Tab-separated table of C-alpha atoms and ligand atoms in Angstrom:
chain	number	residue	atom	x	y	z
A	1	MET	CA	0.000	0.000	0.000
A	2	LYS	CA	2.720	2.449	0.974
A	3	PRO	CA	4.543	2.631	-2.375
A	4	ALA	CA	1.173	2.703	-4.161
A	5	MET	CA	0.046	5.652	-2.062
A	6	MET	CA	3.370	7.390	-2.499
A	7	PHE	CA	3.064	6.894	-6.257
A	8	GLN	CA	-0.447	8.300	-6.242
A	9	ALA	CA	0.537	11.326	-4.215
A	10	THR	CA	3.944	12.212	-5.586
A	11	PHE	CA	4.555	10.684	-9.012
A	12	LYS	CA	5.310	13.264	-11.710
A	13	ALA	CA	4.491	12.104	-15.218
A	14	ASP	CA	7.260	12.712	-17.718
A	15	PRO	CA	6.134	13.071	-21.364
A	16	ASP	CA	8.721	10.472	-22.395
A	17	ASP	CA	7.490	7.824	-19.938
A	18	VAL	CA	5.861	4.625	-21.085
A	19	LEU	CA	3.645	2.938	-18.520
A	20	LEU	CA	2.661	-0.698	-18.994
A	21	ALA	CA	-0.471	-1.652	-17.097
A	22	SER	CA	-2.241	-4.934	-16.445
A	23	SER	CA	-4.249	-6.960	-14.027
A	24	MET	CA	-2.176	-9.891	-12.677
A	25	LYS	CA	-1.353	-12.887	-14.906
A	26	THR	CA	-2.510	-11.379	-18.175
A	27	GLY	CA	0.833	-11.352	-20.002
A	28	SER	CA	2.680	-8.512	-18.267
A	29	THR	CA	6.053	-10.280	-18.418
A	30	TRP	CA	5.760	-10.764	-22.168
A	31	LEU	CA	4.666	-7.161	-22.710
A	32	LYS	CA	7.580	-5.934	-20.593
A	33	ALA	CA	10.086	-7.937	-22.617
A	34	LEU	CA	8.628	-6.710	-25.921
A	35	CYS	CA	8.529	-3.027	-24.963
A	36	PHE	CA	11.964	-3.193	-23.386
A	37	CYS	CA	13.438	-4.589	-26.624
A	38	ILE	CA	11.539	-2.131	-28.825
A	39	MET	CA	12.699	0.819	-26.742
A	40	GLN	CA	16.278	-0.418	-26.769
A	41	GLY	CA	16.087	-0.274	-30.562
A	42	ASN	CA	18.706	-1.685	-32.773
A	43	LYS	CA	21.612	-1.155	-30.441
A	44	GLU	CA	23.993	-4.012	-30.872
A	45	GLU	CA	24.659	-4.196	-27.172
A	46	GLU	CA	24.584	-7.301	-25.071
A	47	ASP	CA	21.180	-8.932	-24.808
A	48	LEU	CA	20.010	-7.731	-21.403
A	49	LEU	CA	17.150	-10.226	-21.237
A	50	VAL	CA	19.774	-12.947	-20.956
A	51	LYS	CA	21.136	-11.300	-17.836
A	52	ASP	CA	17.914	-10.429	-16.048
A	53	ASN	CA	14.222	-11.253	-16.022
A	54	PRO	CA	11.950	-8.653	-17.740
A	55	HIS	CA	10.584	-7.629	-14.310
A	56	PHE	CA	14.061	-6.510	-13.382
A	57	HIS	CA	14.288	-4.155	-16.343
A	58	VAL	CA	10.765	-2.743	-16.037
A	59	PRO	CA	10.039	-1.952	-12.394
A	60	ILE	CA	6.570	-2.261	-10.901
A	61	ILE	CA	5.892	1.160	-9.438
A	62	GLU	CA	3.922	-0.039	-6.428
A	63	ALA	CA	6.462	-2.753	-5.652
A	64	VAL	CA	9.345	-0.384	-5.076
A	65	ASN	CA	10.610	-0.501	-1.479
A	66	TYR	CA	8.583	-3.591	-0.800
A	67	PHE	CA	10.233	-6.306	-2.796
A	68	THR	CA	13.835	-7.094	-2.224
A	69	ASN	CA	16.209	-7.510	-5.088
A	70	THR	CA	14.350	-4.957	-7.194
A	71	PRO	CA	15.655	-3.188	-10.219
A	72	ALA	CA	15.804	0.457	-11.069
A	73	ASP	CA	13.943	2.973	-8.952
A	74	PRO	CA	11.155	4.636	-11.006
A	75	TYR	CA	11.797	7.903	-9.207
A	76	THR	CA	15.461	8.171	-10.149
A	77	MET	CA	15.560	6.279	-13.440
A	78	SER	CA	16.749	8.237	-16.430
A	79	SER	CA	14.309	9.216	-19.142
A	80	PRO	CA	12.695	7.616	-21.129
A	81	ARG	CA	11.325	5.535	-18.256
A	82	LEU	CA	9.649	2.221	-19.003
A	83	LEU	CA	7.474	1.390	-15.997
A	84	HIS	CA	4.782	-1.065	-15.016
A	85	THR	CA	1.786	-1.031	-12.716
A	86	HIS	CA	-1.097	-3.279	-11.665
A	87	ILE	CA	-2.945	-0.298	-10.173
A	88	PRO	CA	-6.417	0.414	-11.655
A	89	TYR	CA	-6.693	3.443	-13.933
A	90	SER	CA	-8.849	5.409	-11.484
A	91	LEU	CA	-6.141	5.124	-8.817
A	92	LEU	CA	-3.206	6.292	-10.940
A	93	SER	CA	-1.586	9.572	-9.988
A	94	ASP	CA	-3.424	12.689	-11.232
A	95	SER	CA	-0.291	13.702	-13.038
A	96	ILE	CA	-0.810	10.705	-15.347
A	97	LYS	CA	-4.584	10.932	-15.578
A	98	ASN	CA	-4.542	14.632	-16.426
A	99	SER	CA	-2.064	14.234	-19.254
A	100	ASP	CA	-3.594	13.699	-22.705
A	101	ASN	CA	-0.501	12.240	-24.270
A	102	TYR	CA	1.025	10.125	-21.507
A	103	LYS	CA	1.700	6.727	-23.084
A	104	ILE	CA	0.070	3.691	-21.471
A	105	ILE	CA	-0.068	0.181	-22.888
A	106	TYR	CA	-2.604	-2.115	-21.262
A	107	ILE	CA	-2.778	-5.868	-21.724
A	108	ALA	CA	-5.960	-7.827	-21.031
A	109	ARG	CA	-6.570	-11.574	-21.173
A	110	ASN	CA	-9.446	-14.003	-21.268
A	111	PRO	CA	-10.811	-14.205	-17.693
A	112	LYS	CA	-10.762	-18.013	-17.502
A	113	ASP	CA	-7.112	-18.263	-18.573
A	114	THR	CA	-6.219	-15.379	-16.239
A	115	LEU	CA	-7.900	-17.132	-13.344
A	116	ILE	CA	-6.157	-20.454	-14.013
A	117	SER	CA	-2.794	-18.759	-14.449
A	118	MET	CA	-3.277	-16.942	-11.151
A	119	TRP	CA	-4.473	-20.067	-9.364
A	120	HIS	CA	-1.267	-21.852	-10.365
A	121	PHE	CA	0.874	-18.834	-9.464
A	122	PHE	CA	-0.552	-18.443	-5.967
A	123	ASN	CA	-0.572	-22.176	-5.301
A	124	TYR	CA	3.131	-22.074	-6.068
A	125	THR	CA	4.111	-18.874	-4.333
A	126	SER	CA	1.918	-19.404	-1.261
A	127	GLY	CA	3.027	-22.973	-0.653
A	128	TYR	CA	-0.224	-24.697	-1.709
A	129	LEU	CA	1.485	-26.902	-4.246
A	130	GLU	CA	0.927	-30.153	-2.345
A	131	ASP	CA	-2.593	-29.232	-1.425
A	132	PRO	CA	-3.888	-26.678	-3.980
A	133	PHE	CA	-6.414	-24.029	-3.013
A	134	PRO	CA	-9.826	-25.428	-4.115
A	135	LEU	CA	-10.475	-24.206	-7.637
A	136	GLU	CA	-14.219	-23.860	-7.045
A	137	LYS	CA	-13.386	-21.436	-4.221
A	138	ALA	CA	-11.068	-19.475	-6.522
A	139	VAL	CA	-13.908	-19.223	-9.074
A	140	GLU	CA	-16.252	-18.063	-6.355
A	141	CYS	CA	-13.763	-15.387	-5.200
A	142	PHE	CA	-13.385	-14.213	-8.807
A	143	CYS	CA	-17.164	-13.919	-9.274
A	144	ASN	CA	-17.441	-12.149	-5.912
A	145	ARG	CA	-14.920	-9.605	-7.229
A	146	VAL	CA	-12.238	-10.663	-4.757
A	147	HIS	CA	-9.123	-10.161	-6.819
A	148	PRO	CA	-5.599	-8.783	-6.363
A	149	TYR	CA	-5.545	-5.043	-7.189
A	150	GLY	CA	-9.337	-4.944	-7.266
A	151	PRO	CA	-12.026	-6.712	-9.281
A	152	PHE	CA	-10.853	-8.040	-12.640
A	153	PHE	CA	-13.549	-6.610	-14.912
A	154	GLU	CA	-13.561	-3.159	-13.329
A	155	HIS	CA	-9.792	-3.086	-13.851
A	156	VAL	CA	-10.039	-4.052	-17.504
A	157	LEU	CA	-13.019	-1.809	-18.227
A	158	GLU	CA	-11.498	1.318	-16.731
A	159	TYR	CA	-8.524	1.057	-19.101
A	160	TRP	CA	-10.785	-0.034	-21.981
A	161	GLU	CA	-13.102	2.953	-21.634
A	162	GLU	CA	-10.188	5.348	-21.332
A	163	SER	CA	-8.493	3.817	-24.382
A	164	LYS	CA	-11.648	4.452	-26.411
A	165	LYS	CA	-11.777	8.075	-25.252
A	166	ARG	CA	-8.060	8.717	-25.689
A	167	PRO	CA	-6.551	6.202	-28.141
A	168	GLN	CA	-3.421	8.325	-28.485
A	169	LYS	CA	-2.859	7.822	-24.762
A	170	ILE	CA	-3.774	4.188	-24.145
A	171	LEU	CA	-3.047	1.278	-26.433
A	172	PHE	CA	-5.305	-1.585	-25.367
A	173	LEU	CA	-4.004	-5.063	-26.217
A	174	LYS	CA	-5.241	-8.592	-25.693
A	175	TYR	CA	-2.988	-11.549	-24.884
A	176	GLU	CA	-4.946	-13.701	-27.351
A	177	ASP	CA	-4.353	-11.237	-30.230
A	178	LEU	CA	-0.624	-11.225	-29.460
A	179	LYS	CA	-0.594	-15.011	-29.585
A	180	ARG	CA	-2.696	-15.171	-32.782
A	181	ASP	CA	-0.937	-12.496	-34.810
A	182	PRO	CA	2.245	-11.467	-32.991
A	183	LYS	CA	3.721	-9.601	-35.967
A	184	LYS	CA	0.703	-7.351	-36.347
A	185	GLU	CA	0.375	-6.665	-32.629
A	186	VAL	CA	4.075	-6.039	-32.041
A	187	ALA	CA	4.232	-3.693	-35.038
A	188	LYS	CA	1.271	-1.855	-33.466
A	189	ILE	CA	3.165	-1.534	-30.171
A	190	ALA	CA	6.273	-0.238	-31.943
A	191	SER	CA	4.270	2.402	-33.845
A	192	PHE	CA	2.528	3.489	-30.650
A	193	LEU	CA	5.944	3.897	-29.032
A	194	GLU	CA	7.028	5.919	-32.074
A	195	LYS	CA	9.718	3.371	-32.762
A	196	PRO	CA	8.400	1.607	-35.883
A	197	PHE	CA	10.481	-1.278	-37.204
A	198	GLU	CA	12.656	-0.435	-40.171
A	199	ASN	CA	12.325	-3.904	-41.592
A	200	GLU	CA	10.719	-7.291	-41.056
A	201	GLU	CA	13.974	-8.767	-39.817
A	202	ASP	CA	14.108	-6.389	-36.835
A	203	LEU	CA	10.536	-7.213	-35.930
A	204	GLU	CA	11.230	-10.946	-36.090
A	205	LYS	CA	14.317	-10.505	-33.938
A	206	VAL	CA	12.279	-8.868	-31.178
A	207	LEU	CA	9.617	-11.566	-31.423
A	208	TRP	CA	12.232	-14.265	-31.092
A	209	LYS	CA	14.035	-12.541	-28.201
A	210	CYS	CA	10.752	-12.322	-26.281
A	211	SER	CA	9.289	-15.657	-27.275
A	212	PHE	CA	7.989	-17.872	-24.505
A	213	GLU	CA	10.288	-20.770	-25.396
A	214	ARG	CA	13.390	-18.612	-25.403
A	215	LEU	CA	12.645	-16.694	-22.210
A	216	LYS	CA	11.535	-19.795	-20.317
A	217	ASN	CA	14.751	-21.582	-21.185
A	218	LEU	CA	17.189	-18.805	-20.359
A	219	GLU	CA	19.336	-19.724	-17.391
A	220	VAL	CA	18.289	-16.584	-15.504
A	221	ASN	CA	14.642	-17.633	-15.736
A	222	LYS	CA	15.292	-21.274	-14.927
A	223	SER	CA	17.278	-20.644	-11.783
A	224	GLY	CA	17.030	-16.961	-10.869
A	225	SER	CA	14.562	-15.292	-8.578
A	226	LEU	CA	13.123	-11.856	-7.953
A	227	PHE	CA	10.571	-10.255	-5.659
A	228	ASN	CA	11.248	-11.752	-2.254
A	229	ASN	CA	12.618	-14.884	-3.795
A	230	ILE	CA	9.772	-15.778	-6.110
A	231	PRO	CA	11.471	-17.960	-8.739
A	232	ASN	CA	11.622	-16.351	-12.165
A	233	SER	CA	10.351	-19.644	-13.586
A	234	THR	CA	6.875	-18.987	-12.106
A	235	PHE	CA	6.372	-16.260	-14.700
A	236	PHE	CA	6.714	-18.789	-17.533
A	237	ARG	CA	4.269	-21.637	-17.086
A	238	LYS	CA	2.552	-22.738	-20.321
A	239	GLY	CA	2.052	-19.534	-22.264
A	240	ILE	CA	-0.930	-20.813	-24.249
A	241	VAL	CA	-4.512	-19.775	-24.927
A	242	GLY	CA	-7.232	-22.034	-23.545
A	243	ASP	CA	-5.431	-23.897	-20.766
A	244	TRP	CA	-8.548	-23.275	-18.646
A	245	LYS	CA	-10.159	-26.203	-20.493
A	246	ASN	CA	-7.815	-28.537	-18.634
A	247	HIS	CA	-9.029	-27.350	-15.233
A	248	ILE	CA	-12.430	-25.722	-15.272
A	249	THR	CA	-15.553	-27.890	-14.992
A	250	HIS	CA	-18.653	-27.296	-17.080
A	251	GLU	CA	-20.394	-25.827	-14.059
A	252	MET	CA	-17.540	-23.376	-13.342
A	253	GLU	CA	-17.422	-22.472	-17.039
A	254	GLU	CA	-21.101	-21.582	-17.007
A	255	GLN	CA	-20.679	-19.520	-13.844
A	256	LEU	CA	-17.699	-17.618	-15.257
A	257	ASP	CA	-19.290	-17.070	-18.680
A	258	LYS	CA	-22.448	-15.707	-17.098
A	259	PHE	CA	-20.439	-13.353	-14.905
A	260	THR	CA	-18.302	-12.255	-17.868
A	261	SER	CA	-21.237	-11.408	-20.110
A	262	LEU	CA	-22.919	-9.545	-17.270
A	263	LYS	CA	-19.814	-7.423	-16.646
A	264	LEU	CA	-18.905	-6.795	-20.293
A	265	GLN	CA	-22.387	-6.180	-21.698
A	266	GLY	CA	-22.645	-2.903	-23.547
A	267	SER	CA	-18.906	-2.228	-23.352
A	268	GLY	CA	-18.052	-3.462	-26.838
A	269	LEU	CA	-15.220	-5.473	-25.319
A	270	VAL	CA	-14.962	-9.205	-25.959
A	271	LEU	CA	-12.556	-11.240	-23.830
B	301	A3P	P1	0.148	-19.169	-18.011
B	301	A3P	O1	0.163	-19.288	-16.525
B	301	A3P	O2	-1.232	-19.372	-18.597
B	301	A3P	O3	1.167	-20.013	-18.681
B	301	A3P	P2	2.086	-12.195	-16.079
B	301	A3P	O4	3.329	-11.991	-16.830
B	301	A3P	O5	1.114	-11.048	-16.201
B	301	A3P	O6	2.320	-12.628	-14.700
B	301	A3P	O7	1.304	-13.378	-16.837
B	301	A3P	C1	1.841	-14.674	-16.793
B	301	A3P	C2	1.290	-15.481	-17.969
B	301	A3P	O8	1.940	-15.060	-19.182
B	301	A3P	C3	1.612	-16.956	-17.783
B	301	A3P	O9	0.522	-17.661	-18.375
B	301	A3P	C4	2.907	-17.090	-18.572
B	301	A3P	O10	3.207	-18.397	-18.959
B	301	A3P	C5	2.597	-16.188	-19.771
B	301	A3P	N1	3.823	-15.721	-20.449
B	301	A3P	C6	4.970	-15.267	-19.888
B	301	A3P	N2	5.853	-14.942	-20.836
B	301	A3P	C7	5.275	-15.187	-22.026
B	301	A3P	C8	5.701	-15.058	-23.388
B	301	A3P	N3	6.911	-14.629	-23.699
B	301	A3P	N4	4.835	-15.407	-24.369
B	301	A3P	C9	3.601	-15.856	-24.066
B	301	A3P	N5	3.130	-16.015	-22.802
B	301	A3P	C10	3.952	-15.680	-21.790
């Protein structure tokens, strides 16, 4: 809470900042890697993703001072700052909300895959591996709007609505679109960041550098850890669309689908 409140009260938006935003387990790590590489451009320097996990390079604003072993400090980093937050749009600092051109990239994901990804993550990080938290209870929590950083749909919809009002400010992405047509989506990100690719080869290089298979198998992500000793490997589980089908019963599916259509009706958003 403390760093989040400090951020809200004191953060000064810089016009060169790029803020990545997401609810948990929606593809933030992938988005961080992609934007980090795009912003680095074509510099033939060492590949920094080999040295450190994407979370190291793109600090979570509200995690500063809380997690040990954290990367750069958002308050002293040099410009252009690439930052990340899980905080809902309505709770961002006024300095960001009042700026028309502040750049935010939001990533959303299908609620059932998000829920399953999170269930695995918390079973692992909270020591429930042997005896997993009952999935039906997790579904119930989700439908009762009990969710890290606030209810899932409110989180997504706040950014969605704002992205419709101010498309120059918020680029709204979906994990499933990135998986289905990565070239198109990554080119979109690069244009939004005003760093369009000069050629197809550069685009493919970034896609490869940030691909699930590559990142998952880097030594730093197999054996390293971040954030109070959470293993980096927990950020790379399956990386697929539709894994919920392997876990969610027909009854849970119906419950979640009903809740989803209720929350998204009239928004024009399909997840
Ligand atoms: P799964 O648990 O479904 O595998 P976050 O980064 O927001 O915590 O989200 C984690 C999810 O993104 C995990 O989903 C993880 O496997 C997936 N992921 C991480 N890196 C990825 C990449 N490079 N490409 C595709 N998916 C990725």
